[in-house]
PDB file of C-alpha atoms and ligand atoms in Angstrom:
ATOM      1  CA  MET A 717      45.521  66.937 -55.153  1.00 41.00           C
ATOM      2  CA  PRO A 718      47.647  69.879 -56.206  1.00 45.00           C
ATOM      3  CA  MET A 719      50.990  70.393 -54.477  1.00 45.00           C
ATOM      4  CA  ASN A 720      51.585  74.192 -53.984  1.00 44.00           C
ATOM      5  CA  THR A 721      55.075  74.539 -52.584  1.00 44.00           C
ATOM      6  CA  ALA A 722      56.063  77.966 -53.357  1.00 46.00           C
ATOM      7  CA  LEU A 723      56.572  79.414 -49.884  1.00 52.00           C
ATOM      8  CA  SER A 724      56.968  82.975 -50.836  1.00 62.00           C
ATOM      9  CA  HIS A 725      53.988  82.781 -53.082  1.00 82.00           C
ATOM     10  CA  LYS A 726      52.008  86.139 -53.051  1.00 96.00           C
ATOM     11  CA  GLY A 727      48.459  86.506 -54.154  1.00 98.00           C
ATOM     12  CA  PRO A 728      44.864  87.652 -53.312  1.00 98.00           C
ATOM     13  CA  ILE A 729      42.932  86.666 -50.230  1.00 98.00           C
ATOM     14  CA  GLY A 730      40.299  83.942 -51.131  1.00 98.00           C
ATOM     15  CA  VAL A 731      36.957  84.013 -49.750  1.00 98.00           C
ATOM     16  CA  PHE A 732      34.724  80.848 -50.150  1.00 98.00           C
ATOM     17  CA  ASP A 733      31.106  80.165 -49.764  1.00 97.00           C
ATOM     18  CA  SER A 734      28.585  77.660 -50.859  1.00 96.00           C
ATOM     19  CA  GLY A 735      26.937  80.394 -52.979  1.00 95.00           C
ATOM     20  CA  TYR A 736      25.931  83.985 -52.491  1.00 95.00           C
ATOM     21  CA  GLY A 737      25.906  84.312 -48.676  1.00 94.00           C
ATOM     22  CA  GLY A 738      29.633  84.805 -48.311  1.00 96.00           C
ATOM     23  CA  LEU A 739      29.343  88.007 -50.197  1.00 97.00           C
ATOM     24  CA  THR A 740      27.649  89.483 -47.046  1.00 95.00           C
ATOM     25  CA  VAL A 741      30.985  88.746 -45.259  1.00 96.00           C
ATOM     26  CA  LEU A 742      33.235  89.946 -48.105  1.00 98.00           C
ATOM     27  CA  LYS A 743      31.205  93.159 -48.110  1.00 97.00           C
ATOM     28  CA  GLU A 744      32.325  93.912 -44.554  1.00 96.00           C
ATOM     29  CA  ILE A 745      35.878  92.557 -45.000  1.00 97.00           C
ATOM     30  CA  VAL A 746      36.651  94.893 -47.860  1.00 97.00           C
ATOM     31  CA  LYS A 747      35.713  98.042 -45.759  1.00 96.00           C
ATOM     32  CA  PRO A 748      38.741  97.955 -43.503  1.00 96.00           C
ATOM     33  CA  LEU A 749      40.992  96.106 -45.986  1.00 97.00           C
ATOM     34  CA  ALA A 750      39.937  97.847 -49.159  1.00 95.00           C
ATOM     35  CA  ASN A 751      43.618  97.840 -50.596  1.00 96.00           C
ATOM     36  CA  TYR A 752      43.937  94.153 -50.655  1.00 98.00           C
ATOM     37  CA  ASP A 753      43.163  91.768 -53.587  1.00 98.00           C
ATOM     38  CA  PHE A 754      40.265  89.429 -53.046  1.00 98.00           C
ATOM     39  CA  ILE A 755      38.975  86.419 -55.050  1.00 98.00           C
ATOM     40  CA  TYR A 756      35.546  85.233 -54.134  1.00 98.00           C
ATOM     41  CA  LEU A 757      34.376  81.700 -55.039  1.00 98.00           C
ATOM     42  CA  GLY A 758      30.744  80.618 -54.663  1.00 98.00           C
ATOM     43  CA  ASP A 759      29.815  77.041 -55.276  1.00 98.00           C
ATOM     44  CA  ASN A 760      26.266  78.093 -56.585  1.00 97.00           C
ATOM     45  CA  ALA A 761      26.012  74.847 -58.548  1.00 97.00           C
ATOM     46  CA  ARG A 762      26.062  72.685 -55.435  1.00 97.00           C
ATOM     47  CA  THR A 763      24.459  75.118 -52.986  1.00 95.00           C
ATOM     48  CA  PRO A 764      22.955  74.506 -50.317  1.00 95.00           C
ATOM     49  CA  TYR A 765      25.587  72.932 -48.176  1.00 96.00           C
ATOM     50  CA  GLY A 766      23.468  73.240 -45.027  1.00 94.00           C
ATOM     51  CA  THR A 767      21.437  70.123 -45.808  1.00 92.00           C
ATOM     52  CA  ARG A 768      24.438  67.953 -47.016  1.00 95.00           C
ATOM     53  CA  SER A 769      26.362  65.328 -44.968  1.00 95.00           C
ATOM     54  CA  PHE A 770      29.705  65.973 -43.257  1.00 95.00           C
ATOM     55  CA  GLU A 771      31.567  63.928 -45.849  1.00 97.00           C
ATOM     56  CA  VAL A 772      30.135  65.823 -48.853  1.00 97.00           C
ATOM     57  CA  VAL A 773      30.618  69.311 -47.291  1.00 97.00           C
ATOM     58  CA  TYR A 774      34.237  68.458 -46.535  1.00 98.00           C
ATOM     59  CA  GLN A 775      34.941  67.123 -49.978  1.00 98.00           C
ATOM     60  CA  TYR A 776      33.277  70.066 -51.750  1.00 98.00           C
ATOM     61  CA  THR A 777      35.065  72.582 -49.325  1.00 98.00           C
ATOM     62  CA  LEU A 778      38.500  71.063 -49.884  1.00 98.00           C
ATOM     63  CA  GLN A 779      37.986  71.088 -53.710  1.00 98.00           C
ATOM     64  CA  ALA A 780      37.138  74.866 -53.358  1.00 98.00           C
ATOM     65  CA  VAL A 781      40.158  75.558 -51.084  1.00 98.00           C
ATOM     66  CA  ASN A 782      42.436  73.820 -53.711  1.00 98.00           C
ATOM     67  CA  LYS A 783      40.984  75.819 -56.456  1.00 98.00           C
ATOM     68  CA  LEU A 784      41.596  79.121 -54.539  1.00 98.00           C
ATOM     69  CA  PHE A 785      45.156  77.903 -53.833  1.00 97.00           C
ATOM     70  CA  ASP A 786      45.702  77.185 -57.564  1.00 97.00           C
ATOM     71  CA  LEU A 787      44.339  80.693 -58.199  1.00 97.00           C
ATOM     72  CA  GLY A 788      47.154  81.980 -56.125  1.00 97.00           C
ATOM     73  CA  CYS A 789      45.707  82.670 -52.745  1.00 98.00           C
ATOM     74  CA  PRO A 790      47.961  82.351 -49.723  1.00 98.00           C
ATOM     75  CA  LEU A 791      45.100  82.695 -47.291  1.00 98.00           C
ATOM     76  CA  VAL A 792      41.576  81.479 -47.654  1.00 98.00           C
ATOM     77  CA  ILE A 793      38.576  82.410 -45.588  1.00 98.00           C
ATOM     78  CA  LEU A 794      35.796  79.881 -45.312  1.00 98.00           C
ATOM     79  CA  ALA A 795      32.916  82.527 -45.281  1.00 97.00           C
ATOM     80  CA  CYS A 796      30.340  79.694 -45.022  1.00 97.00           C
ATOM     81  CA  ASN A 797      29.299  78.626 -41.609  1.00 96.00           C
ATOM     82  CA  THR A 798      28.372  75.126 -42.659  1.00 96.00           C
ATOM     83  CA  ALA A 799      31.806  74.612 -44.417  1.00 97.00           C
ATOM     84  CA  ALA A 800      33.603  76.171 -41.558  1.00 97.00           C
ATOM     85  CA  ALA A 801      31.689  74.061 -39.031  1.00 95.00           C
ATOM     86  CA  LYS A 802      32.078  70.733 -40.833  1.00 94.00           C
ATOM     87  CA  ALA A 803      35.327  70.965 -42.892  1.00 97.00           C
ATOM     88  CA  LEU A 804      37.661  73.567 -41.441  1.00 97.00           C
ATOM     89  CA  ARG A 805      39.427  71.478 -38.741  1.00 96.00           C
ATOM     90  CA  ASN A 806      40.086  68.559 -41.016  1.00 97.00           C
ATOM     91  CA  ILE A 807      41.464  70.730 -43.751  1.00 98.00           C
ATOM     92  CA  GLN A 808      43.700  72.544 -41.251  1.00 97.00           C
ATOM     93  CA  GLN A 809      44.948  69.489 -39.666  1.00 97.00           C
ATOM     94  CA  LYS A 810      44.798  66.680 -42.311  1.00 97.00           C
ATOM     95  CA  ASN A 811      45.050  68.435 -45.789  1.00 97.00           C
ATOM     96  CA  LEU A 812      46.976  71.704 -45.313  1.00 97.00           C
ATOM     97  CA  PRO A 813      50.293  69.954 -44.214  1.00 96.00           C
ATOM     98  CA  ASN A 814      50.225  67.965 -47.510  1.00 96.00           C
ATOM     99  CA  ILE A 815      49.020  70.708 -49.817  1.00 95.00           C
ATOM    100  CA  ASP A 816      51.257  73.593 -48.575  1.00 95.00           C
ATOM    101  CA  ALA A 817      51.946  74.063 -44.982  1.00 94.00           C
ATOM    102  CA  SER A 818      52.683  77.851 -45.464  1.00 95.00           C
ATOM    103  CA  ARG A 819      49.266  78.672 -46.624  1.00 97.00           C
ATOM    104  CA  ARG A 820      46.284  79.295 -44.229  1.00 97.00           C
ATOM    105  CA  VAL A 821      42.658  78.530 -44.117  1.00 98.00           C
ATOM    106  CA  LEU A 822      40.383  80.343 -41.573  1.00 98.00           C
ATOM    107  CA  GLY A 823      36.731  80.157 -40.680  1.00 97.00           C
ATOM    108  CA  VAL A 824      33.858  82.239 -39.504  1.00 96.00           C
ATOM    109  CA  VAL A 825      32.892  80.308 -36.424  1.00 97.00           C
ATOM    110  CA  ARG A 826      35.903  81.132 -34.265  1.00 96.00           C
ATOM    111  CA  PRO A 827      35.765  84.891 -34.681  1.00 97.00           C
ATOM    112  CA  SER A 828      32.253  85.028 -33.317  1.00 97.00           C
ATOM    113  CA  VAL A 829      33.065  82.783 -30.506  1.00 98.00           C
ATOM    114  CA  GLU A 830      36.067  84.866 -29.546  1.00 97.00           C
ATOM    115  CA  VAL A 831      34.016  88.082 -28.988  1.00 98.00           C
ATOM    116  CA  VAL A 832      30.504  86.755 -27.845  1.00 98.00           C
ATOM    117  CA  HIS A 833      31.292  87.123 -24.145  1.00 98.00           C
ATOM    118  CA  GLN A 834      31.657  90.904 -24.671  1.00 98.00           C
ATOM    119  CA  TYR A 835      27.932  91.129 -25.647  1.00 98.00           C
ATOM    120  CA  THR A 836      26.060  88.821 -23.140  1.00 98.00           C
ATOM    121  CA  SER A 837      25.524  89.770 -19.555  1.00 98.00           C
ATOM    122  CA  THR A 838      23.182  86.884 -18.720  1.00 98.00           C
ATOM    123  CA  ASN A 839      25.711  84.370 -20.102  1.00 98.00           C
ATOM    124  CA  HIS A 840      22.926  82.867 -22.148  1.00 98.00           C
ATOM    125  CA  VAL A 841      23.672  82.913 -25.970  1.00 98.00           C
ATOM    126  CA  GLY A 842      21.453  81.758 -28.812  1.00 98.00           C
ATOM    127  CA  VAL A 843      22.679  80.639 -32.204  1.00 98.00           C
ATOM    128  CA  PHE A 844      20.551  80.459 -35.467  1.00 98.00           C
ATOM    129  CA  GLY A 845      22.165  78.195 -38.205  1.00 97.00           C
ATOM    130  CA  THR A 846      21.599  75.785 -40.972  1.00 96.00           C
ATOM    131  CA  ASN A 847      20.819  72.051 -40.033  1.00 95.00           C
ATOM    132  CA  GLY A 848      24.431  71.266 -40.793  1.00 94.00           C
ATOM    133  CA  THR A 849      26.005  73.992 -38.571  1.00 96.00           C
ATOM    134  CA  VAL A 850      23.552  73.152 -35.683  1.00 97.00           C
ATOM    135  CA  LYS A 851      24.161  69.427 -36.050  1.00 95.00           C
ATOM    136  CA  SER A 852      27.949  69.946 -36.016  1.00 95.00           C
ATOM    137  CA  ALA A 853      27.470  71.657 -32.651  1.00 97.00           C
ATOM    138  CA  SER A 854      30.573  73.827 -33.500  1.00 96.00           C
ATOM    139  CA  TYR A 855      29.284  76.898 -31.774  1.00 98.00           C
ATOM    140  CA  PRO A 856      28.363  75.286 -28.378  1.00 98.00           C
ATOM    141  CA  ILE A 857      31.557  73.311 -28.399  1.00 97.00           C
ATOM    142  CA  GLU A 858      33.837  76.335 -29.219  1.00 97.00           C
ATOM    143  CA  ILE A 859      31.953  78.735 -26.921  1.00 98.00           C
ATOM    144  CA  GLY A 860      32.135  76.099 -24.134  1.00 98.00           C
ATOM    145  CA  LYS A 861      35.961  75.877 -24.675  1.00 97.00           C
ATOM    146  CA  LEU A 862      36.604  79.594 -24.548  1.00 98.00           C
ATOM    147  CA  HIS A 863      33.839  80.743 -22.145  1.00 98.00           C
ATOM    148  CA  PRO A 864      32.725  77.881 -19.938  1.00 98.00           C
ATOM    149  CA  GLN A 865      30.395  80.175 -18.182  1.00 98.00           C
ATOM    150  CA  ILE A 866      28.256  80.641 -21.248  1.00 98.00           C
ATOM    151  CA  VAL A 867      25.129  78.452 -21.940  1.00 98.00           C
ATOM    152  CA  THR A 868      24.666  78.113 -25.631  1.00 98.00           C
ATOM    153  CA  VAL A 869      21.397  77.101 -27.246  1.00 98.00           C
ATOM    154  CA  GLN A 870      20.839  76.559 -31.049  1.00 98.00           C
ATOM    155  CA  GLU A 871      17.918  76.573 -33.444  1.00 98.00           C
ATOM    156  CA  ALA A 872      18.085  75.392 -36.993  1.00 98.00           C
ATOM    157  CA  CYS A 873      16.316  77.478 -39.538  1.00 98.00           C
ATOM    158  CA  PRO A 874      16.277  75.482 -42.705  1.00 95.00           C
ATOM    159  CA  ILE A 875      13.739  77.652 -44.476  1.00 97.00           C
ATOM    160  CA  TRP A 876      15.720  80.961 -43.997  1.00 97.00           C
ATOM    161  CA  VAL A 877      18.228  80.221 -46.805  1.00 95.00           C
ATOM    162  CA  PRO A 878      15.621  79.526 -49.393  1.00 94.00           C
ATOM    163  CA  ILE A 879      13.603  82.595 -48.295  1.00 95.00           C
ATOM    164  CA  VAL A 880      16.705  84.918 -48.963  1.00 93.00           C
ATOM    165  CA  GLU A 881      17.762  82.981 -52.245  1.00 86.00           C
ATOM    166  CA  ASN A 882      14.195  83.464 -53.601  1.00 89.00           C
ATOM    167  CA  ASP A 883      14.029  86.969 -52.587  1.00 89.00           C
ATOM    168  CA  GLU A 884      10.949  86.305 -50.387  1.00 96.00           C
ATOM    169  CA  ILE A 885      12.325  88.265 -47.424  1.00 96.00           C
ATOM    170  CA  ASP A 886       9.600  90.951 -47.070  1.00 96.00           C
ATOM    171  CA  THR A 887       6.587  88.491 -47.415  1.00 97.00           C
ATOM    172  CA  PRO A 888       4.037  87.146 -45.066  1.00 97.00           C
ATOM    173  CA  GLY A 889       5.541  83.713 -45.595  1.00 97.00           C
ATOM    174  CA  ALA A 890       8.911  84.755 -44.494  1.00 98.00           C
ATOM    175  CA  ASP A 891       7.302  86.350 -41.326  1.00 98.00           C
ATOM    176  CA  TYR A 892       5.708  83.028 -40.455  1.00 98.00           C
ATOM    177  CA  PHE A 893       8.909  80.969 -40.410  1.00 98.00           C
ATOM    178  CA  ILE A 894      11.044  83.725 -38.869  1.00 98.00           C
ATOM    179  CA  GLU A 895       8.611  84.208 -35.921  1.00 98.00           C
ATOM    180  CA  LYS A 896       8.431  80.494 -35.433  1.00 98.00           C
ATOM    181  CA  ASN A 897      12.173  80.017 -35.181  1.00 98.00           C
ATOM    182  CA  VAL A 898      12.635  82.966 -33.060  1.00 98.00           C
ATOM    183  CA  ASN A 899       9.981  81.786 -30.641  1.00 98.00           C
ATOM    184  CA  ASN A 900      11.400  78.200 -30.640  1.00 98.00           C
ATOM    185  CA  LEU A 901      14.825  79.505 -29.595  1.00 98.00           C
ATOM    186  CA  LEU A 902      13.439  81.683 -26.827  1.00 98.00           C
ATOM    187  CA  GLN A 903      11.255  79.041 -25.576  1.00 98.00           C
ATOM    188  CA  LYS A 904      14.476  76.747 -25.215  1.00 98.00           C
ATOM    189  CA  ASP A 905      16.130  79.436 -23.126  1.00 98.00           C
ATOM    190  CA  PRO A 906      14.292  82.642 -22.128  1.00 97.00           C
ATOM    191  CA  GLU A 907      17.387  83.983 -20.522  1.00 98.00           C
ATOM    192  CA  ILE A 908      19.117  84.542 -23.982  1.00 98.00           C
ATOM    193  CA  ASP A 909      20.296  88.186 -24.356  1.00 98.00           C
ATOM    194  CA  THR A 910      22.610  87.559 -27.364  1.00 98.00           C
ATOM    195  CA  ILE A 911      22.026  85.895 -30.599  1.00 98.00           C
ATOM    196  CA  ILE A 912      24.767  84.876 -33.255  1.00 98.00           C
ATOM    197  CA  LEU A 913      23.496  84.863 -36.817  1.00 98.00           C
ATOM    198  CA  GLY A 914      25.436  81.709 -37.672  1.00 97.00           C
ATOM    199  CA  CYS A 915      24.886  81.702 -41.385  1.00 97.00           C
ATOM    200  CA  THR A 916      25.933  84.002 -44.094  1.00 93.00           C
ATOM    201  CA  HIS A 917      22.417  84.552 -45.507  1.00 94.00           C
ATOM    202  CA  TYR A 918      20.882  85.718 -42.174  1.00 96.00           C
ATOM    203  CA  PRO A 919      22.137  89.300 -42.092  1.00 95.00           C
ATOM    204  CA  LEU A 920      19.759  89.964 -44.986  1.00 95.00           C
ATOM    205  CA  LEU A 921      16.954  88.892 -42.701  1.00 97.00           C
ATOM    206  CA  ALA A 922      18.135  90.892 -39.511  1.00 97.00           C
ATOM    207  CA  HIS A 923      15.453  93.530 -39.900  1.00 97.00           C
ATOM    208  CA  LYS A 924      12.751  90.886 -39.951  1.00 97.00           C
ATOM    209  CA  ILE A 925      14.146  88.875 -37.074  1.00 98.00           C
ATOM    210  CA  LYS A 926      14.371  92.078 -34.840  1.00 97.00           C
ATOM    211  CA  GLN A 927      10.684  92.469 -35.265  1.00 97.00           C
ATOM    212  CA  PHE A 928       9.984  89.363 -33.486  1.00 97.00           C
ATOM    213  CA  LEU A 929      12.641  89.739 -30.710  1.00 97.00           C
ATOM    214  CA  PRO A 930      11.895  91.328 -27.250  1.00 95.00           C
ATOM    215  CA  GLU A 931      13.794  94.465 -26.420  1.00 94.00           C
ATOM    216  CA  GLY A 932      17.264  93.998 -25.140  1.00 95.00           C
ATOM    217  CA  ILE A 933      18.419  91.113 -27.212  1.00 98.00           C
ATOM    218  CA  THR A 934      21.528  91.806 -29.267  1.00 97.00           C
ATOM    219  CA  LEU A 935      21.755  90.318 -32.715  1.00 97.00           C
ATOM    220  CA  LEU A 936      25.345  89.682 -33.893  1.00 97.00           C
ATOM    221  CA  SER A 937      25.957  89.599 -37.589  1.00 92.00           C
ATOM    222  CA  GLN A 938      29.288  88.048 -38.417  1.00 93.00           C
ATOM    223  CA  GLY A 939      30.547  90.334 -41.277  1.00 95.00           C
ATOM    224  CA  GLU A 940      32.031  93.038 -39.206  1.00 95.00           C
ATOM    225  CA  ILE A 941      33.273  90.539 -36.553  1.00 97.00           C
ATOM    226  CA  VAL A 942      35.078  88.494 -39.262  1.00 97.00           C
ATOM    227  CA  ALA A 943      36.477  91.712 -40.821  1.00 97.00           C
ATOM    228  CA  ASP A 944      37.989  92.802 -37.537  1.00 97.00           C
ATOM    229  CA  SER A 945      39.306  89.379 -36.854  1.00 97.00           C
ATOM    230  CA  LEU A 946      41.070  89.141 -40.315  1.00 98.00           C
ATOM    231  CA  LYS A 947      42.532  92.675 -39.806  1.00 97.00           C
ATOM    232  CA  ASP A 948      43.896  91.618 -36.375  1.00 97.00           C
ATOM    233  CA  TYR A 949      45.143  88.331 -37.927  1.00 98.00           C
ATOM    234  CA  LEU A 950      47.073  90.099 -40.579  1.00 98.00           C
ATOM    235  CA  HIS A 951      48.516  92.491 -38.116  1.00 97.00           C
ATOM    236  CA  ARG A 952      49.718  89.522 -35.894  1.00 98.00           C
ATOM    237  CA  HIS A 953      51.059  87.524 -38.902  1.00 98.00           C
ATOM    238  CA  PRO A 954      53.256  90.012 -40.790  1.00 97.00           C
ATOM    239  CA  GLU A 955      54.659  86.979 -42.849  1.00 96.00           C
ATOM    240  CA  MET A 956      51.162  86.346 -44.215  1.00 97.00           C
ATOM    241  CA  GLU A 957      50.305  89.985 -44.542  1.00 97.00           C
ATOM    242  CA  ALA A 958      53.331  90.309 -46.829  1.00 97.00           C
ATOM    243  CA  ARG A 959      52.084  87.560 -49.073  1.00 97.00           C
ATOM    244  CA  CYS A 960      48.623  89.213 -49.487  1.00 98.00           C
ATOM    245  CA  THR A 961      48.818  91.475 -52.658  1.00 98.00           C
ATOM    246  CA  MET A 962      47.459  94.837 -52.514  1.00 97.00           C
ATOM    247  CA  GLY A 963      45.889  96.046 -55.703  1.00 97.00           C
ATOM    248  CA  GLY A 964      42.346  96.757 -54.552  1.00 97.00           C
ATOM    249  CA  SER A 965      40.866  94.247 -57.038  1.00 97.00           C
ATOM    250  CA  TYR A 966      37.837  92.048 -56.371  1.00 97.00           C
ATOM    251  CA  THR A 967      37.487  88.916 -58.704  1.00 98.00           C
ATOM    252  CA  PHE A 968      34.372  86.675 -58.533  1.00 98.00           C
ATOM    253  CA  TYR A 969      34.005  83.012 -59.628  1.00 98.00           C
ATOM    254  CA  THR A 970      30.931  80.861 -59.439  1.00 98.00           C
ATOM    255  CA  THR A 971      30.297  77.381 -60.344  1.00 98.00           C
ATOM    256  CA  GLU A 972      26.942  78.309 -61.881  1.00 97.00           C
ATOM    257  CA  GLN A 973      26.015  80.673 -64.680  1.00 97.00           C
ATOM    258  CA  ALA A 974      27.978  83.958 -64.357  1.00 98.00           C
ATOM    259  CA  ALA A 975      25.078  86.227 -65.422  1.00 98.00           C
ATOM    260  CA  THR A 976      22.805  84.901 -62.616  1.00 95.00           C
ATOM    261  CA  PHE A 977      25.549  85.309 -59.986  1.00 97.00           C
ATOM    262  CA  GLU A 978      26.153  88.820 -61.269  1.00 97.00           C
ATOM    263  CA  GLU A 979      22.432  89.638 -60.962  1.00 95.00           C
ATOM    264  CA  ARG A 980      21.687  88.088 -57.576  1.00 94.00           C
ATOM    265  CA  GLY A 981      25.074  88.516 -56.140  1.00 96.00           C
ATOM    266  CA  SER A 982      24.980  92.291 -56.339  1.00 95.00           C
ATOM    267  CA  ARG A 983      22.128  92.187 -53.831  1.00 90.00           C
ATOM    268  CA  PHE A 984      24.247  90.412 -51.222  1.00 93.00           C
ATOM    269  CA  PHE A 985      27.388  92.478 -52.018  1.00 96.00           C
ATOM    270  CA  GLY A 986      25.638  95.787 -52.271  1.00 93.00           C
ATOM    271  CA  GLN A 987      27.384  96.868 -55.486  1.00 94.00           C
ATOM    272  CA  PRO A 988      27.628  95.533 -59.100  1.00 96.00           C
ATOM    273  CA  ILE A 989      29.840  92.664 -59.694  1.00 96.00           C
ATOM    274  CA  GLN A 990      31.262  90.827 -62.748  1.00 98.00           C
ATOM    275  CA  ALA A 991      31.766  86.976 -62.369  1.00 98.00           C
ATOM    276  CA  GLN A 992      33.353  84.123 -64.377  1.00 98.00           C
ATOM    277  CA  GLN A 993      32.188  80.480 -64.318  1.00 98.00           C
ATOM    278  CA  ILE A 994      34.491  77.774 -63.144  1.00 98.00           C
ATOM    279  CA  THR A 995      34.237  74.119 -62.347  1.00 97.00           C
ATOM    280  CA  LEU A 996      35.342  72.297 -59.120  1.00 98.00           C
ATOM    281  CA  SER A 997      36.512  68.733 -59.020  1.00 94.00           C
TER     282      SER A 997
HETATM  283  N1  DGL B 908      26.517  79.692 -46.602  1.00 81.21           N
HETATM  284  C1  DGL B 908      25.793  78.713 -45.825  1.00 81.21           C
HETATM  285  C2  DGL B 908      26.120  79.008 -44.367  1.00 81.21           C
HETATM  286  O1  DGL B 908      26.608  80.043 -43.954  1.00 81.21           O
HETATM  287  C3  DGL B 908      24.296  78.829 -45.986  1.00 81.21           C
HETATM  288  C4  DGL B 908      23.910  78.386 -47.332  1.00 81.21           C
HETATM  289  C5  DGL B 908      24.043  76.841 -47.532  1.00 81.21           C
HETATM  290  O2  DGL B 908      23.307  76.125 -46.818  1.00 81.21           O
HETATM  291  O3  DGL B 908      24.887  76.438 -48.361  1.00 81.21           O
HETATM  292  O4  DGL B 908      25.794  78.066 -43.611  1.00 81.21           O
END
């Protein structure tokens, strides 16, 4: 395990995801924070994380965090819900003090949890996520801690990530699975008026999900929420803000072939990207 001890070290903000999905989060983060430098790392060679065990997701995520630290990032955002749900707490509490206590790792679950009460009037909230995120129960646990009045109901949607990855979004096959999962969630709790899209890939399905939702249900995509939360975090932590370099550069790394990442990733990021392949261990 690398020991990064340079307390005043400056560098880009790291954004990690199991693959392409975190690019939907980065896309929103760079809007209010366009002047900062960012490094994105997608573990495309080992995606998906959503079906993997707690231990494996934890080990893979820790490797990615160490790589981003080695690349100079003082602050890393786990843009992957599965990684944030299964690995963030362990990394923050067990690993960070030994690696470099002055660096920070943040996730995407907490920012959504912090604002969800502003959207619901029935106090019944739904969450769509991967198997891993749903099994971790991170959303119900965290929402329960901050907003005990809110009832949280989850639905695992294991087919949604492959639908997006394989560009099958606007197909009858996608409609079948999306309608099925939407109906399942609403049957579990018909009073839901707010749904968190608890997976990085799901914003690309938002227009389809809305087709199957009754009027009056709010769909929360995380990108903007995470962007606001990060902006606020940097404002509240000037010591970290001062360590994030501002050159307006975006660097992309993938553990799979760079050419494939560039082609597919630009769909998630909304603009052309250039990537380099690296290995994690
Ligand atoms: N990025 C993951 C998430 O947000 C979805 C893809 C995967 O299963 O690895 O949960």
